[in-house]
Short mmCIF file of C-alpha atoms in Angstrom, two decimals:
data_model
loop_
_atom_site.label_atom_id
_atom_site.label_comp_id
_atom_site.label_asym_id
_atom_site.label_seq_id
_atom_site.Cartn_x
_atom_site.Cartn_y
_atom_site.Cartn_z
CA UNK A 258 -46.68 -63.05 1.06
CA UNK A 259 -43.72 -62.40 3.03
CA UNK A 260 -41.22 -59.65 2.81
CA UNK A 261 -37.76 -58.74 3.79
CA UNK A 262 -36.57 -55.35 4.32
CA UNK A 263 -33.12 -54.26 4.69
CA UNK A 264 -31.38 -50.47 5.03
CA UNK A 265 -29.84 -48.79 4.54
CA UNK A 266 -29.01 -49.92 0.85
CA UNK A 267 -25.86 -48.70 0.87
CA UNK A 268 -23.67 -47.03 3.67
CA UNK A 269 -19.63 -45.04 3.95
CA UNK A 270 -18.06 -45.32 7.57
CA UNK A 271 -15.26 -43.55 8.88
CA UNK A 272 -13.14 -45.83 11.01
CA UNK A 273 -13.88 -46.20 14.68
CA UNK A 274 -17.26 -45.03 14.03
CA UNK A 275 -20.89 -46.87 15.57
CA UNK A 276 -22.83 -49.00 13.03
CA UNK A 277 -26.59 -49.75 13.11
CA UNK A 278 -28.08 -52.08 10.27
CA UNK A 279 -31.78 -52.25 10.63
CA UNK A 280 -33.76 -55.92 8.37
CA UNK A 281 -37.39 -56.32 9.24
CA UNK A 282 -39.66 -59.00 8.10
CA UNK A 283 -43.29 -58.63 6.80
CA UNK A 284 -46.08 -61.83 6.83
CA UNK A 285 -44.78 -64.33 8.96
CA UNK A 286 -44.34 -64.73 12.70
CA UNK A 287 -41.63 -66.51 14.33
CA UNK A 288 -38.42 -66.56 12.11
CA UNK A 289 -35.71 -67.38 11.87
CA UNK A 290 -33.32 -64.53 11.05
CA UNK A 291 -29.52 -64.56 9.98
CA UNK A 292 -27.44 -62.12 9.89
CA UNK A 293 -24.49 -62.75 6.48
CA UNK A 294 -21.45 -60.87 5.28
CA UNK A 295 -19.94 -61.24 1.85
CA UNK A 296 -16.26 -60.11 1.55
CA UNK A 297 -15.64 -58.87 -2.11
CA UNK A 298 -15.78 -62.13 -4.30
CA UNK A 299 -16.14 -64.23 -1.85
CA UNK A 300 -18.85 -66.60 -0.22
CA UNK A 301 -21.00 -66.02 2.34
CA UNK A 302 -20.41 -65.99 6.08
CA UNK A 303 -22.95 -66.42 8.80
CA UNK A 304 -22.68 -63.81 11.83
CA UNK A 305 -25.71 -64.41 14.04
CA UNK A 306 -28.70 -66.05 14.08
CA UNK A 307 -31.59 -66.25 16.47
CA UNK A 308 -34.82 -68.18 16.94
CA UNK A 309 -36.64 -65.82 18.83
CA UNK A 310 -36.70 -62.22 20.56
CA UNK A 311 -33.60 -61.60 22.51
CA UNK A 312 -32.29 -64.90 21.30
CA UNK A 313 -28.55 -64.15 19.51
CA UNK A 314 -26.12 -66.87 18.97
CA UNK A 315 -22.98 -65.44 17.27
CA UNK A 316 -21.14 -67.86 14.93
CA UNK A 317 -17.76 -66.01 14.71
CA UNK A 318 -15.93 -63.84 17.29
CA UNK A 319 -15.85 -60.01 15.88
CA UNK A 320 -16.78 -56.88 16.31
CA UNK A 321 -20.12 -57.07 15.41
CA UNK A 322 -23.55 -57.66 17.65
CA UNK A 323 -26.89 -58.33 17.13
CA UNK A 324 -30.28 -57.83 18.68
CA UNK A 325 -33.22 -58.77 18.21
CA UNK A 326 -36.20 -56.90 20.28
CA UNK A 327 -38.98 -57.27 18.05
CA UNK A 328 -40.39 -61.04 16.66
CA UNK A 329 -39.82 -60.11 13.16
CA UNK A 330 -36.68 -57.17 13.90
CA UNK A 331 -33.55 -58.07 13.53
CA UNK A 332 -30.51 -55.21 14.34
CA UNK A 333 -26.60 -55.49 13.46
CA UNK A 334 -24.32 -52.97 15.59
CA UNK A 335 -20.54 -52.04 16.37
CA UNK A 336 -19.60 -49.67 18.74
CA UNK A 337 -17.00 -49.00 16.53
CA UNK A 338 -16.07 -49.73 13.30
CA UNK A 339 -12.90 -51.34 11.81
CA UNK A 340 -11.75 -51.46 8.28
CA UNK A 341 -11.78 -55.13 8.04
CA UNK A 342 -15.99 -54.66 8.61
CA UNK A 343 -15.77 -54.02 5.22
CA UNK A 344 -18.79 -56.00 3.21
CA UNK A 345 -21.66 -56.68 1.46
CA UNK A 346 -24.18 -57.59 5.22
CA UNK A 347 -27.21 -59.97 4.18
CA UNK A 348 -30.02 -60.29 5.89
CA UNK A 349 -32.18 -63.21 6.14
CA UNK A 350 -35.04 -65.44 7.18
CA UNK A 351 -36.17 -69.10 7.54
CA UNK A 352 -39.25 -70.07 8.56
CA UNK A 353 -38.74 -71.50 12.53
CA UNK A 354 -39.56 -75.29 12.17
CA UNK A 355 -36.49 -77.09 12.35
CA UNK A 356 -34.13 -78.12 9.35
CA UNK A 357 -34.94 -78.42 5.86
CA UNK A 358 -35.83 -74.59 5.48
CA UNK A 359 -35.07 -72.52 2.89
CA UNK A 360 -33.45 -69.05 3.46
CA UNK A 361 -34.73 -65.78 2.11
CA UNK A 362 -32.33 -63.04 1.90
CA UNK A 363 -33.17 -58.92 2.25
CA UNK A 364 -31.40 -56.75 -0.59
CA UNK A 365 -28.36 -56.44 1.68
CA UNK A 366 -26.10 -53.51 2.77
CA UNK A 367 -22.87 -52.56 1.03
CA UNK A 368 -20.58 -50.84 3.99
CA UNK A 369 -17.82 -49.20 2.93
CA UNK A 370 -15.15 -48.30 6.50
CA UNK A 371 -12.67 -45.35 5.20
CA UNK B 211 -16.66 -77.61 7.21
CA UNK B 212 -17.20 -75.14 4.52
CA UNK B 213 -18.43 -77.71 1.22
CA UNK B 214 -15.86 -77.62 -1.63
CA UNK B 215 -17.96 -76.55 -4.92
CA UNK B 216 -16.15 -77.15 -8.24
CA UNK B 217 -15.83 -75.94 -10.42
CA UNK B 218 -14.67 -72.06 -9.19
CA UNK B 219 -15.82 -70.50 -12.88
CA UNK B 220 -17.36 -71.75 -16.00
CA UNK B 221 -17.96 -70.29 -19.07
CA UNK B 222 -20.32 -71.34 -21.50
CA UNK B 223 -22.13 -70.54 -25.01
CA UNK B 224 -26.12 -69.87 -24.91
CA UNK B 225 -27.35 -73.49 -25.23
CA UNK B 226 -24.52 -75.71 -23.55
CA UNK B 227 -24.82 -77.12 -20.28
CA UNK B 228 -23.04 -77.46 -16.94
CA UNK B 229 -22.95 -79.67 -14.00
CA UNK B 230 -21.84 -77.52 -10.73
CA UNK B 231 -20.92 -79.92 -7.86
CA UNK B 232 -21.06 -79.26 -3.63
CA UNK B 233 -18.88 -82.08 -1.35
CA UNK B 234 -19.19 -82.03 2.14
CA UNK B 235 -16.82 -83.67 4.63
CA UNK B 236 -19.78 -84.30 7.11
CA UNK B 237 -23.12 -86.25 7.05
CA UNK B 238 -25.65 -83.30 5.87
CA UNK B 239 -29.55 -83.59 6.26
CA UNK B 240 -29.77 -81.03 3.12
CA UNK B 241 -28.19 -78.93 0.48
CA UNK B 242 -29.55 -75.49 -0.95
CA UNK B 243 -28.72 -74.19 -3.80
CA UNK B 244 -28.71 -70.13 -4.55
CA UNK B 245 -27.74 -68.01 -7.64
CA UNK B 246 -26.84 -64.47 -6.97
CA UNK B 247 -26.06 -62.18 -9.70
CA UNK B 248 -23.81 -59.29 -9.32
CA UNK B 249 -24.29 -56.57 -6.88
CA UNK B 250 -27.75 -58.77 -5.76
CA UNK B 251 -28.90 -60.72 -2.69
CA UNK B 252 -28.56 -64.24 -3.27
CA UNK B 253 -31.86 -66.09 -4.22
CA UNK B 254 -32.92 -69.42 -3.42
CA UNK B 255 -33.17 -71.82 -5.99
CA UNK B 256 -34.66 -75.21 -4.56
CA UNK B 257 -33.56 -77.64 -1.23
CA UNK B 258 -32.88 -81.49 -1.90
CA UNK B 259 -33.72 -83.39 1.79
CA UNK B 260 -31.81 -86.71 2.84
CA UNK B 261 -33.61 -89.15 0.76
CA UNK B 262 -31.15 -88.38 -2.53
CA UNK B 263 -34.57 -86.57 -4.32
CA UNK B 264 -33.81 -85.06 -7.53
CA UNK B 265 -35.83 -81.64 -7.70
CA UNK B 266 -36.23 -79.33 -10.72
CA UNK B 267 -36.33 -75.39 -11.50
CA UNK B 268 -36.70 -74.57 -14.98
CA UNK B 269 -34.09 -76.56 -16.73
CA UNK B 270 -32.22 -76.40 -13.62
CA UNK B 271 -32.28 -79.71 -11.91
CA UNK B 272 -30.31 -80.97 -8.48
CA UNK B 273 -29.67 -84.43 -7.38
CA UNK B 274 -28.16 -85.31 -3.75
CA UNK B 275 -26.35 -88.74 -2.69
CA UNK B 276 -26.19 -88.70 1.14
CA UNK B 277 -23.81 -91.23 0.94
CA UNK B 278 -21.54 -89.37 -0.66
CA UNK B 279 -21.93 -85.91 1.05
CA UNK B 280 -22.48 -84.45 -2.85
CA UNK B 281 -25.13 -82.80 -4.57
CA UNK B 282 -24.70 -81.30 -8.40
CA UNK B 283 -26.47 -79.00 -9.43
CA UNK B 284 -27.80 -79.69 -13.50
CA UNK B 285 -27.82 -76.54 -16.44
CA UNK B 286 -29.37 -77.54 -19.39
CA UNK B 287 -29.30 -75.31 -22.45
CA UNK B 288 -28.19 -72.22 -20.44
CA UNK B 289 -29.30 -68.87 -21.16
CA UNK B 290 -27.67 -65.61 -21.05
CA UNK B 291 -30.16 -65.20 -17.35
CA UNK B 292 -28.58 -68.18 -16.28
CA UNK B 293 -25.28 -65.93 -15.53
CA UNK B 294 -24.28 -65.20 -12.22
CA UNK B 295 -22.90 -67.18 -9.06
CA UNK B 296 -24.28 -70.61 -7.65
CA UNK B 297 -23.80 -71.27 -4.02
CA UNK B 298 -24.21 -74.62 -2.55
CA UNK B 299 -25.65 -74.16 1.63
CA UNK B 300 -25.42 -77.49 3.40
CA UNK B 301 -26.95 -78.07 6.42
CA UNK B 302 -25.84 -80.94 9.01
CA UNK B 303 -26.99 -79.28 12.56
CA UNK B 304 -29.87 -78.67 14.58
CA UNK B 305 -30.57 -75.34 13.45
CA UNK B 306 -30.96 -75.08 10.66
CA UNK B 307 -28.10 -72.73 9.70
CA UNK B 308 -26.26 -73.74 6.53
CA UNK B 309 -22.74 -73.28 5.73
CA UNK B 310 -21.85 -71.98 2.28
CA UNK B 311 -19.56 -73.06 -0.11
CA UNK B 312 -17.31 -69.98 -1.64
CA UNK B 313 -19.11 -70.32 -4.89
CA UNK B 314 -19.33 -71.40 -8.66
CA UNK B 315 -18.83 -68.40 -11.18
CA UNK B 316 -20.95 -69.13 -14.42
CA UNK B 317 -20.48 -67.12 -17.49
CA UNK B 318 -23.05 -67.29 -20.48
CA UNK B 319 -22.46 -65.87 -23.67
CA UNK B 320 -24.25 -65.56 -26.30
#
């Protein structure tokens, strides 16, 4: 069956600090993966997604990047870190065969910038 | 378009039910529904394709009217696990990515 890891679990940031969010995906080749942050109380908001190694398409300007350079390794980064990164960051995964697939989200991250 | 889902919060008694609705300004090929409960990943529920299927989960049930851009999303005789918040995800594109509606609050007590 397939699995989604994310980690850490939970993470505190000084401001203007580098961020590295790591989500991996066990028993299933070629995802999709998404990358989702949830302000307090509020919905959820897609970042990136890609469709296959290397393959990033960001849905909102920020401060935030992705990467992916594994099939089933998908990486969230800042260079530096700004209190409005604040969230709850979601990974997850569809499988890759067009529309009509249902997402599968990782535990998530809860990032705390001080 | 983010979908509008209505209403914002509910609260219900152990036993009642409660209709949670998703509108979309744009023609969508599906709608997801998701519960997450507090402090937890959202989990997937069930998918209703263009076709207006009804689909069931327990005694959750979904129905979605392509015509109208709206799918509802059925509680019968909630229980206290039925608690949490109930995200509609529609999907119109290519991609498959779904845009989320800001969420349903349901309360049940006992």
């Amino acid at each position: 069956s397939q699995t989604i890891h994310q980690w850490p679990a939970t993470l505190v940031q000084p401001v203007g600090s580098p961020l590295s969010l790591e989500c991996t995906v066990e028993g299933t080749s070629n995802p999709n993966l998404y990358w989702y942050r949830q302000a307090a109380g509020r919905g959820l908001q897609l970042l990136f997604y890609s469709v296959g190694i290397g393959q990033i398409s960001s849905e909102v300007p920020q401060n935030l990047s992705a990467s992916r350079p594994q099939d089933r390794q998908f990486i969230l980064s800042s260079k530096k870190l700004l209190l409005s990164d604040s969230g709850f960051y979601l990974c997850a995964w569809s499988v890759l065969r067009g529309r009509g697939q249902p997402q599968h989200f990782g535990d998530g991250t809860r990032l705390s910038i001080l | 378009q983010q979908p509008v889902q209505s209403p914002q919060a509910v609260i219900l008694r152990e036993g009642e039910d409660a209709v949670i609705n998703c509108s979309s300004s744009k023609a969508l090929y599906s709608v997801h529904w998701y519960r997450q409960k507090h402090g937890e990943a959202p989990v997937f529920l069930m998918i209703l394709l263009k076709g207006g299927e009804q689909k069931g989960h327990e005694k959750i049930s979904a129905s979605f009217n392509e015509k109208k851009q709206q799918s509802s999303l059925y509680l019968t005789a909630s229980q206290l696990s039925y608690s949490g918040t109930y995200f509609c995800g529609t999907e119109g594109g290519s991609q498959g990515n779904l845009i989320f509606g800001k969420g349903t609050k349901l309360s049940v007590k006992p």
